[in-house]
Coordinates of C-alpha atoms and ligand atoms in Angstrom, one line a residue:
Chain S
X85 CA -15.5 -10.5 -50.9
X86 CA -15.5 -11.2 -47.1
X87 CA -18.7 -13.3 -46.1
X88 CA -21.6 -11.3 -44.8
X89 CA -22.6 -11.8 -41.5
X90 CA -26.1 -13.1 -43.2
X91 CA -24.3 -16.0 -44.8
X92 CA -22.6 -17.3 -41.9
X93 CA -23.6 -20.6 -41.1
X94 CA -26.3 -21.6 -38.1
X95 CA -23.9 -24.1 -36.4
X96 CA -22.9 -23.3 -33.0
X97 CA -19.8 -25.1 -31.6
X98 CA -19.7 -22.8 -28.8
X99 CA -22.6 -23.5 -26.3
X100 CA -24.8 -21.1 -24.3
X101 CA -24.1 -20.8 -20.1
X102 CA -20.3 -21.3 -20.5
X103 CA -17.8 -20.5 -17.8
X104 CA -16.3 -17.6 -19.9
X105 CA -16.5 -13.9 -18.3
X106 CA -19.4 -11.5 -19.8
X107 CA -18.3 -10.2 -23.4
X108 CA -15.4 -12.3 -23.4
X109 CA -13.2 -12.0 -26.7
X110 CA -12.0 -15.7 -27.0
X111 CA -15.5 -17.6 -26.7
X112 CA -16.6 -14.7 -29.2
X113 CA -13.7 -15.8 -31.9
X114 CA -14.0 -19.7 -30.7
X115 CA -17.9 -19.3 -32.1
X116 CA -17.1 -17.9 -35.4
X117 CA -14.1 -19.9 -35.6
X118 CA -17.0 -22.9 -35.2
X119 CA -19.1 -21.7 -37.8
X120 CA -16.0 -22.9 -40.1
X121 CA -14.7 -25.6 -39.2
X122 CA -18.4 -27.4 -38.3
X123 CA -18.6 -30.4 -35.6
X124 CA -15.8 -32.7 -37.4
X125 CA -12.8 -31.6 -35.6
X126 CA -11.1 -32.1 -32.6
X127 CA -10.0 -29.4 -30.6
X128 CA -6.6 -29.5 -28.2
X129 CA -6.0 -26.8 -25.4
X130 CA -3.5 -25.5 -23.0
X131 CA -4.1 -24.2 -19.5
X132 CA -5.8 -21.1 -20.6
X133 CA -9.3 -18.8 -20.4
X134 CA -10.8 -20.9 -22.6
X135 CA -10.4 -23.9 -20.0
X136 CA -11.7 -22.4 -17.6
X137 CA -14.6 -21.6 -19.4
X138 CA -15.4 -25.2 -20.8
X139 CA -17.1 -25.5 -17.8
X140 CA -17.5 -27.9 -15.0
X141 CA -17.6 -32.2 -15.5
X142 CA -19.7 -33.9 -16.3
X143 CA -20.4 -31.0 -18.5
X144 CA -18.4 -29.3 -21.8
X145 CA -19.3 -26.3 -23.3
X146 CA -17.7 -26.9 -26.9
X147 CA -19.4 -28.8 -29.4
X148 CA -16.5 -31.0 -30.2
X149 CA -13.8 -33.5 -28.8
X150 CA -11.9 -31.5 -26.5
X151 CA -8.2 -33.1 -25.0
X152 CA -6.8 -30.7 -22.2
X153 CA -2.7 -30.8 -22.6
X154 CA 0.2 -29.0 -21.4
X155 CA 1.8 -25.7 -22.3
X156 CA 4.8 -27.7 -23.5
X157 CA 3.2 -30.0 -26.0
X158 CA 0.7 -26.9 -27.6
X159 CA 2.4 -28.1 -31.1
X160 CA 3.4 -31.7 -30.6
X161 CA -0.3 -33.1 -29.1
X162 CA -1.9 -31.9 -32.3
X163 CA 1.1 -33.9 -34.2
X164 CA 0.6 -36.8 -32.5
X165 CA -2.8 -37.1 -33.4
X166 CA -3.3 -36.0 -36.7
X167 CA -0.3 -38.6 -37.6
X168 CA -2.6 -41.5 -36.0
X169 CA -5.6 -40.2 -37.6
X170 CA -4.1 -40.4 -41.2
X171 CA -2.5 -44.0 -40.2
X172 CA -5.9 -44.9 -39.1
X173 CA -7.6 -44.0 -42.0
X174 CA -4.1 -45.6 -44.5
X175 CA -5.2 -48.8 -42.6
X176 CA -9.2 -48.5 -43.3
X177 CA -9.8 -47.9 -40.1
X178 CA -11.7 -45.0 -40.5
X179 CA -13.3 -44.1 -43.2
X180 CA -14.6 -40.4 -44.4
X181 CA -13.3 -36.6 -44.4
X182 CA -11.0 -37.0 -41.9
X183 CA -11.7 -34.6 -38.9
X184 CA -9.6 -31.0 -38.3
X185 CA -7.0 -31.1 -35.7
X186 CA -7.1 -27.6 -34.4
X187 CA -4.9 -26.5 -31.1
X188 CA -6.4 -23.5 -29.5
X189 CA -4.0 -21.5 -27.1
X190 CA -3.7 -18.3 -25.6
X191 CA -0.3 -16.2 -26.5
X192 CA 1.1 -16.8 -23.0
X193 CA 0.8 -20.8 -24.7
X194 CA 2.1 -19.7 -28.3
X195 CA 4.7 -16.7 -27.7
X196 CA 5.9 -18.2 -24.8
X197 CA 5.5 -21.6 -22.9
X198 CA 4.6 -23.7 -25.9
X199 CA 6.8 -22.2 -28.8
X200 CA 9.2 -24.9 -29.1
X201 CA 7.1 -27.8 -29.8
X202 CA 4.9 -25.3 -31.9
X203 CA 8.5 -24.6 -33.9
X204 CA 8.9 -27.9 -34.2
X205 CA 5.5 -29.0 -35.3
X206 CA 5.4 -26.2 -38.2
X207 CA 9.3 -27.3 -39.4
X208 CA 7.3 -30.7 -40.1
X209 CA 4.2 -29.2 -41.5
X210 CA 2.0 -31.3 -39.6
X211 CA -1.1 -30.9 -40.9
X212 CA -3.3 -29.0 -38.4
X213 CA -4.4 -25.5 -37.7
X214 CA -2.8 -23.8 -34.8
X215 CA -4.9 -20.6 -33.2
X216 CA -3.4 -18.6 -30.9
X217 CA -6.4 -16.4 -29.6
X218 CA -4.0 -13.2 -28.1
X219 CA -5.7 -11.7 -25.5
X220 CA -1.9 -9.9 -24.7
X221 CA -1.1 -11.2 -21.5
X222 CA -1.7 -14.7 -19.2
X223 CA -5.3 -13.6 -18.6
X224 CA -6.4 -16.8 -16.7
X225 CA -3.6 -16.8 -14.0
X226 CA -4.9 -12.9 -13.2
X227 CA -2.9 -11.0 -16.1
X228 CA 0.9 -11.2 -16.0
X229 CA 3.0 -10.0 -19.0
X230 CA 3.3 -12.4 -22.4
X231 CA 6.0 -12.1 -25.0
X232 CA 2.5 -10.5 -26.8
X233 CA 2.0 -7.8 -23.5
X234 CA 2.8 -4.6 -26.1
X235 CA 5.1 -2.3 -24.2
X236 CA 3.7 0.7 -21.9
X237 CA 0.9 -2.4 -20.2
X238 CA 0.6 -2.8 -17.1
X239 CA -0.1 -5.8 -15.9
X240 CA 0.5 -8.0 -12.4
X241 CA 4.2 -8.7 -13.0
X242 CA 4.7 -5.1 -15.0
X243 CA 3.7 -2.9 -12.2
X244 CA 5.3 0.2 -13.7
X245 CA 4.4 -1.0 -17.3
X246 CA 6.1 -3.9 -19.9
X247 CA 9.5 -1.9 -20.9
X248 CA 9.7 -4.1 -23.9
X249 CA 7.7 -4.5 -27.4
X250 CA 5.8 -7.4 -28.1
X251 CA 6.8 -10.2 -30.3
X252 CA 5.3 -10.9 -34.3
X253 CA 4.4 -14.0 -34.1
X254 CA 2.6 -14.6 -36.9
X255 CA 5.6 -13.0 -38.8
X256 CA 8.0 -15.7 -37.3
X257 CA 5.7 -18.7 -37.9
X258 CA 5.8 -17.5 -41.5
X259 CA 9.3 -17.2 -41.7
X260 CA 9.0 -21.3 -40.6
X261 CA 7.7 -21.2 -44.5
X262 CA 4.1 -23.1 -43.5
X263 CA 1.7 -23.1 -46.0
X264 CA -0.7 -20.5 -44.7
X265 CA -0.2 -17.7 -41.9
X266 CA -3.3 -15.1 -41.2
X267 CA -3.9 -12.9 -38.3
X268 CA -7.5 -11.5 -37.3
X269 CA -9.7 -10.1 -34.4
X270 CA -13.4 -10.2 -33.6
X271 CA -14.6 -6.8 -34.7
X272 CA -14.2 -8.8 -38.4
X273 CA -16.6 -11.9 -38.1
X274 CA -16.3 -12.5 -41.6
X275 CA -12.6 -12.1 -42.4
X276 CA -12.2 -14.7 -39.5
X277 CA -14.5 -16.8 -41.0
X278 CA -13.1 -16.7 -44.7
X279 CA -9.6 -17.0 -43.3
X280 CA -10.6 -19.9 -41.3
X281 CA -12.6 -21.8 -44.0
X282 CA -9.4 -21.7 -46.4
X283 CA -7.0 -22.9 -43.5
X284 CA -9.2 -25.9 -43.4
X285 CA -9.1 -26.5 -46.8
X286 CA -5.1 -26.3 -47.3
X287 CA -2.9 -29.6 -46.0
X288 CA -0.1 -28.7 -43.3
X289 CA 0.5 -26.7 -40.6
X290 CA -1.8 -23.6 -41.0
X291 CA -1.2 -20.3 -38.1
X292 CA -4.2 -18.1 -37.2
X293 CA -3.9 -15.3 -34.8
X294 CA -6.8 -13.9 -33.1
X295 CA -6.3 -11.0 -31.2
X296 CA -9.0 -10.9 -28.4
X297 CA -9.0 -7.9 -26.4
X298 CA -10.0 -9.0 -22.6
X299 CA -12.0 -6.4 -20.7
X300 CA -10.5 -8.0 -17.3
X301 CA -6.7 -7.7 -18.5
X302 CA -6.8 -4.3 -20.7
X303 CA -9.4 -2.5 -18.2
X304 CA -12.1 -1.3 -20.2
X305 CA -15.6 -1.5 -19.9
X306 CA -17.0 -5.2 -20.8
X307 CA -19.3 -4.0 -23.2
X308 CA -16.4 -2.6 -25.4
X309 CA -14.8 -6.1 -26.5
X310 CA -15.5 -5.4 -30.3
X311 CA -14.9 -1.3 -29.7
X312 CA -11.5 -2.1 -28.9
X313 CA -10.5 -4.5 -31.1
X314 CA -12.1 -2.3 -34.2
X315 CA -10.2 0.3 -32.8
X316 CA -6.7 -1.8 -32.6
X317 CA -7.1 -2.4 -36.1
X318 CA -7.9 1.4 -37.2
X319 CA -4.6 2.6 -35.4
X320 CA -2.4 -0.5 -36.9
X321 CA -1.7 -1.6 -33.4
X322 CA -3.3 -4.6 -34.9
X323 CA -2.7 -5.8 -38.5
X324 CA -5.0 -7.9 -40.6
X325 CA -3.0 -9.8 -43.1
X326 CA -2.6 -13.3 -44.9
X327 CA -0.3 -15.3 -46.4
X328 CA -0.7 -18.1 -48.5
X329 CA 3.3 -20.0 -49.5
X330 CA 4.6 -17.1 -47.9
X331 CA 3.2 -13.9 -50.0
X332 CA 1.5 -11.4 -48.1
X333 CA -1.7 -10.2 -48.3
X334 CA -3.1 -6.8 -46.2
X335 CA -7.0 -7.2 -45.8
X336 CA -9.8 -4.3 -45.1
X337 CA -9.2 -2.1 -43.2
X338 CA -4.9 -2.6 -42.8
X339 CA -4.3 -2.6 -46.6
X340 CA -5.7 0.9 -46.7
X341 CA -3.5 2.0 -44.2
X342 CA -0.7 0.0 -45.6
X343 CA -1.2 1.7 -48.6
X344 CA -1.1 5.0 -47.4
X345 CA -4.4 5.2 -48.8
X346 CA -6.0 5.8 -45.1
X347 CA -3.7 7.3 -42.3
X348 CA -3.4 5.2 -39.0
X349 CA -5.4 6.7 -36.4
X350 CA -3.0 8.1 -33.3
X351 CA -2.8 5.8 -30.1
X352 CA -3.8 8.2 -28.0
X353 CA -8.0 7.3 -27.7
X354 CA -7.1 3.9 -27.3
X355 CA -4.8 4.1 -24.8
X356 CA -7.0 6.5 -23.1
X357 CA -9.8 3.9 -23.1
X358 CA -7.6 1.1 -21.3
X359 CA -6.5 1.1 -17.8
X360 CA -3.2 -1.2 -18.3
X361 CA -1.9 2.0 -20.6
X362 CA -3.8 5.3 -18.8
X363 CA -1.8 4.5 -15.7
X364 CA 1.2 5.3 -17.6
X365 CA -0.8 9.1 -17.8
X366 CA 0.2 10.4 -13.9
X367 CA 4.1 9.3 -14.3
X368 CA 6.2 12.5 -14.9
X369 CA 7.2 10.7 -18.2
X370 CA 3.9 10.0 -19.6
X371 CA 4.5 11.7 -22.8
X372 CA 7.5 9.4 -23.3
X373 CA 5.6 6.7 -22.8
X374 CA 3.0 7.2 -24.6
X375 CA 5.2 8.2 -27.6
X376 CA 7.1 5.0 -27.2
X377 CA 3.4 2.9 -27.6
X378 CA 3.0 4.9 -31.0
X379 CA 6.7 4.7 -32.1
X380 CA 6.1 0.7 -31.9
X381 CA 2.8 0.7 -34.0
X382 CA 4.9 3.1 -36.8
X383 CA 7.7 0.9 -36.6
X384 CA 5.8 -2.4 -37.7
X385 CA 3.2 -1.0 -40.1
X386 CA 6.5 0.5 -41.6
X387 CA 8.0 -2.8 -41.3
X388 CA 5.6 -5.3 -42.4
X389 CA 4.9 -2.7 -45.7
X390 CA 8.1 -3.3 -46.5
X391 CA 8.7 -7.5 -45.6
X392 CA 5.5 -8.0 -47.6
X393 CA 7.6 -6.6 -50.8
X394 CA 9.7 -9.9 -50.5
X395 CA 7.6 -12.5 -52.8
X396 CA 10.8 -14.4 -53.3
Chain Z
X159 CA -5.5 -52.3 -7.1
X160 CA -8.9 -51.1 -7.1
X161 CA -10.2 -50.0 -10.4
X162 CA -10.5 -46.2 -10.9
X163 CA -12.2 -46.2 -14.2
X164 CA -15.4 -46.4 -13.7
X165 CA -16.0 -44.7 -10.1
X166 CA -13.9 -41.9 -12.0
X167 CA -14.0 -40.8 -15.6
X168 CA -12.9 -37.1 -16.3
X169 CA -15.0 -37.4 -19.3
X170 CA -17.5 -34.6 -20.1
X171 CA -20.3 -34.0 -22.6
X172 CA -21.2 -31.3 -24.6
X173 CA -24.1 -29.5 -23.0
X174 CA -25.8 -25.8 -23.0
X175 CA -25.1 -24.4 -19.1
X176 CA -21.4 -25.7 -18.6
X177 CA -21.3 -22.9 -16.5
X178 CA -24.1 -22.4 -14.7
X179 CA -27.4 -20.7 -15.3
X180 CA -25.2 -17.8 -16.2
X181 CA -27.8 -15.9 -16.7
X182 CA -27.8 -15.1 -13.0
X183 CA -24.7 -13.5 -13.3
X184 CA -26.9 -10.3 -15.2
X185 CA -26.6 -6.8 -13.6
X186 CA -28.5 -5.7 -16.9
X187 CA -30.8 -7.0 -18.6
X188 CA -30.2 -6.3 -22.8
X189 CA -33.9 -5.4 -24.1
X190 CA -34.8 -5.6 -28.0
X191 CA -36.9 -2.4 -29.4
X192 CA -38.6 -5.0 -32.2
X193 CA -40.0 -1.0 -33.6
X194 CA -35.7 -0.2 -34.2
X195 CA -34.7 -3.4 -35.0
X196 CA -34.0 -4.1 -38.5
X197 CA -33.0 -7.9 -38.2
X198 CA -29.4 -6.9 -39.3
X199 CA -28.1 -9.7 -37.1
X200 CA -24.9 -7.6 -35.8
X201 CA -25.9 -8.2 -32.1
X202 CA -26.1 -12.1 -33.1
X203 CA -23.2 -12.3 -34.5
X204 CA -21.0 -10.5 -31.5
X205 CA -22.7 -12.3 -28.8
X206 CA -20.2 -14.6 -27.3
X207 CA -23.1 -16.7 -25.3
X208 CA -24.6 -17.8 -28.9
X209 CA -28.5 -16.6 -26.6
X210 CA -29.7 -14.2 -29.9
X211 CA -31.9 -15.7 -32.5
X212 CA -30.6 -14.5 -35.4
X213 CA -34.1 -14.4 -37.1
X214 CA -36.4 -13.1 -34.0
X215 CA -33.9 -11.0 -31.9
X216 CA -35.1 -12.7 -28.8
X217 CA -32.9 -13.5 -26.4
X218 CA -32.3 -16.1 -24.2
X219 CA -32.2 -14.8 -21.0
X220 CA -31.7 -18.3 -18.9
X221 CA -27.8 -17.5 -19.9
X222 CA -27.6 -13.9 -21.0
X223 CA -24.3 -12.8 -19.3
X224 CA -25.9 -8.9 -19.7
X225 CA -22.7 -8.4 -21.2
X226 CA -23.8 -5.2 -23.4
X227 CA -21.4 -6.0 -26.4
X228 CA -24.7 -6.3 -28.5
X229 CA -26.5 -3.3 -27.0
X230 CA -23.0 -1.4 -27.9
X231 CA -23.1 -2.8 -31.5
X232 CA -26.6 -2.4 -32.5
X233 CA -26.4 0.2 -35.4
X234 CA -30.1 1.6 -34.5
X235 CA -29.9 1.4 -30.7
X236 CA -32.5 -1.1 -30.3
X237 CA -31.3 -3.0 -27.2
X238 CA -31.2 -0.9 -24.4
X239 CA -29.5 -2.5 -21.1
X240 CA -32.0 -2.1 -18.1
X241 CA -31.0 -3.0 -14.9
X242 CA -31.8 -6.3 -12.9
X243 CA -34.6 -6.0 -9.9
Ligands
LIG438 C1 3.6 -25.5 -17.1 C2 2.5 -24.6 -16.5 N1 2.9 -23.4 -16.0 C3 2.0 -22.5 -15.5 C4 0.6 -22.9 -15.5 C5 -0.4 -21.9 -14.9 N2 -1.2 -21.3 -15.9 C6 -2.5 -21.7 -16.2 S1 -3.3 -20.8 -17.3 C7 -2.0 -19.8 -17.5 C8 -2.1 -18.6 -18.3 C9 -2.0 -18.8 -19.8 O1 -2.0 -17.7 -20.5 P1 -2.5 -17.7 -22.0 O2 -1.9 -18.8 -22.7 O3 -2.2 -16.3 -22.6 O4 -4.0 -17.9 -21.9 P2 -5.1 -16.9 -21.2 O5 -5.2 -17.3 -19.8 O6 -4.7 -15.5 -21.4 O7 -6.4 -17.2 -21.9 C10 -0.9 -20.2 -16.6 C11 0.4 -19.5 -16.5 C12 0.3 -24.2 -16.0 N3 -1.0 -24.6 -16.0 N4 1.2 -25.0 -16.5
LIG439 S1 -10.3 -12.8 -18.4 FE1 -10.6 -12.1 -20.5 S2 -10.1 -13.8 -21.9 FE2 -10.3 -14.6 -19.8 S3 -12.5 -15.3 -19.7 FE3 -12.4 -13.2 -18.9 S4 -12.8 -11.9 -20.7 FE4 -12.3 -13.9 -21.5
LIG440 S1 -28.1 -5.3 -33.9 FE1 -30.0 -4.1 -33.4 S2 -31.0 -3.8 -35.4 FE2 -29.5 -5.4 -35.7 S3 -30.7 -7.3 -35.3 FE3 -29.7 -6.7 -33.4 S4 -31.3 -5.5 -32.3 FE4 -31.9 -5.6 -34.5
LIG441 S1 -25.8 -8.9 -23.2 FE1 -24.1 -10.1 -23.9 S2 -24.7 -12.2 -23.6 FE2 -26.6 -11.0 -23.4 S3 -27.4 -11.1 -25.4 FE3 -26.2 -9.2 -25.3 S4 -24.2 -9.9 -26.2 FE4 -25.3 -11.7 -25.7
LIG442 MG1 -3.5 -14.7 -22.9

């Protein structure tokens, strides 16, 4: 059973009067994402939103050590330090649960800019928990395309809308056979939270994928953060799943629809509800378009049925 | 050489209005119907500024954003979002 929102814990790593825009998705995961790991961890980010929003020095508005690093060493900064923290502690020099290493990067950090050293870190199974909060484009730099921009956005360097599909990410850090992969989004608090509280609790390189829709980059209205990412996950553009030594688990709601037991919603309301798709709606080819958005969404709820029938 | 670390440390602390007193930044103002309100704790748990008290329903308004993600997710309609003077 998924943790009520009643049994969440009271800890808040996240602090009120951050820098982060009005309904913003990432400081809305980051806080649950708190509520798990609790204040002993140390938290490592690339350029990103969630800079931005720690605020401005002498002030920080996470509850927790936080080292700024660069896009290139997302996955080898985390190494580093969770190797010197287990030598420190082999040596007596610290004693005590040793704290989580957690990296916390946008997908413009993870699909793109930061991959290698992230490859790298999960062929070593460092032990740390990698989020990529996936907000579907560089939101920070004023929205260009990702490796995660699905096809059909628009964004600043996709004026006539991404022509290609987005990457599965979480599929390929899997396929790096890591102990635990999960994906999530912040219409479902408490499956973040559970999925969160196991990665902590499992030694080596641990993947979580939080998609965060961004009212700024996807063009709704702000109040419709949770809307949209509720309504992601009802039309399998978004699919909740984990894996623990590489078996796959569908949770609530996408194991239904996995199952066939509920059918997919269509695209079409959500990409109705989002300028970076509706533009696509006065070209002469908008049915195309639009069919192409759905045809990806079919395409991997049919795949990922299918991959998670390999147990071997 | 002159010594840089101590005129300069980029070393901050963790501290509530990192930001600002962001709740200036309110167009609307999210207001709690205590009548409606049946302490489910969905707006609480939504709000990315961490201002709802989970128990009470107040809300901090010193760094309310106004966002409206909890006035959208309350299941009884209890927060309306009235607008700033
Ligand atoms: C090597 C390097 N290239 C480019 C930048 C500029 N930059 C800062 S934040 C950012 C966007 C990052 O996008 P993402 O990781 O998706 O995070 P988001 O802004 O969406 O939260 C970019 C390109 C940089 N800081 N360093
Ligand atoms: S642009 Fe989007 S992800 Fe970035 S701070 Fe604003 S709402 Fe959050
Ligand atoms: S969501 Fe609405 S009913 Fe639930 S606690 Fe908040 S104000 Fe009360
Ligand atoms: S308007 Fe936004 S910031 Fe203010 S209480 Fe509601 S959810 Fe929180
Ligand atoms: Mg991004």
């Amino acid at each position: 059973m998924t943790t009520s929102i009643k049994k969440l814990p009271d800890t808040e790593q996240v602090l009120s009067g951050n820098g982060a825009c009005g309904g913003c998705p990432a400081t809305m995961a980051l806080r649950i994402v708190g509520k798990a790991l609790g204040s002993n961890a140390i938290m490592l980010l690339t350029p990103s939103c969630s800079v931005a929003s720690m605020g401005m020095t002498p002030k920080l508005a996470y509850n927790w050590p936080c080292i700024n690093i660069t896009f290139a060493t997302a996955g080898s900064s985390a190494s580093g330090i969770t190797h010197a923290l287990e030598i420190m502690k082999e040596k007596g020099r610290l004693q005590g649960e040793l704290p989580t290493v957690f990296s916390w990067v946008g997908d413009g950090g993870t699909y793109d800019i930061g991959f290698q050293a992230l490859s790298a870190a999960a062929e070593r199974n460092d032990n740390m928990i990698f989020f990529c909060y996936n907000n579907e484009a560089y939101s920070n730099t004023g929205v260009q395309r990702s490796g995660a921009t699905p096809r059909g956005s628009f964004t600043t360097t996709t004026p006539t809308g991404k022509r290609q599909p987005k990457k599965n990410m979480a599929l390929l850090m899997l396929e790096h056979n890591i102990p635990y992969v999960a994906t999530a989004t912040v219409a479902y608090p408490g499956d973040l939270y559970d999925k969160v509280v196991k990665a902590k609790n499992i030694p080596g390189m641990k993947y979580i994928e939080i998609l965060a829709p961004c009212y700024l980059g996807w063009q709704f209205d702000m109040p419709e953060t949770v809307q949209m990412s509720r309504m992601a996950v009802r039309n399998g553009a978004w699919l909740l799943w984990e894996a623990e030594n590489g078996k796959i688990d569908f949770n609530n709601p996408s194991s239904q629809i996995i199952s066939g037991k509920k059918k997919a919603e269509p695209v079409n309301e959500y990409v109705m509800k989002q300028g970076r798709f509706n533009r696509l709606l006065k070209g002469s080819d908008a049915e195309q378009r639009i069919a192409e958005i759905q045809g990806d969404i079919d395409h991997q709820i049919a795949f990922m049925r299918e991959r998670a029938k390999i147990t071997i | 050489m002159k010594s840089v670390t101590k005129a300069y440390r980029p070393i901050s602390w963790p501290m509530k209005g990192a930001g600002g007193d962001t709740g200036s930044w309110r167009t609307h103002r999210p207001v709690v119907d205590k009548e409606n309100c049946t302490k489910c704790q969905i707006c609480w748990v939504y709000c990315p500024e961490a201002v709802i008290d989970r128990n009470e329903s107040t809300i901090d308004y010193r760094y309310c954003k106004g966002c409206g993600v909890c006035a959208k997710e309350c299941p009884t309609g209890a927060i309306s979002m009235i607008k700033e003077e």
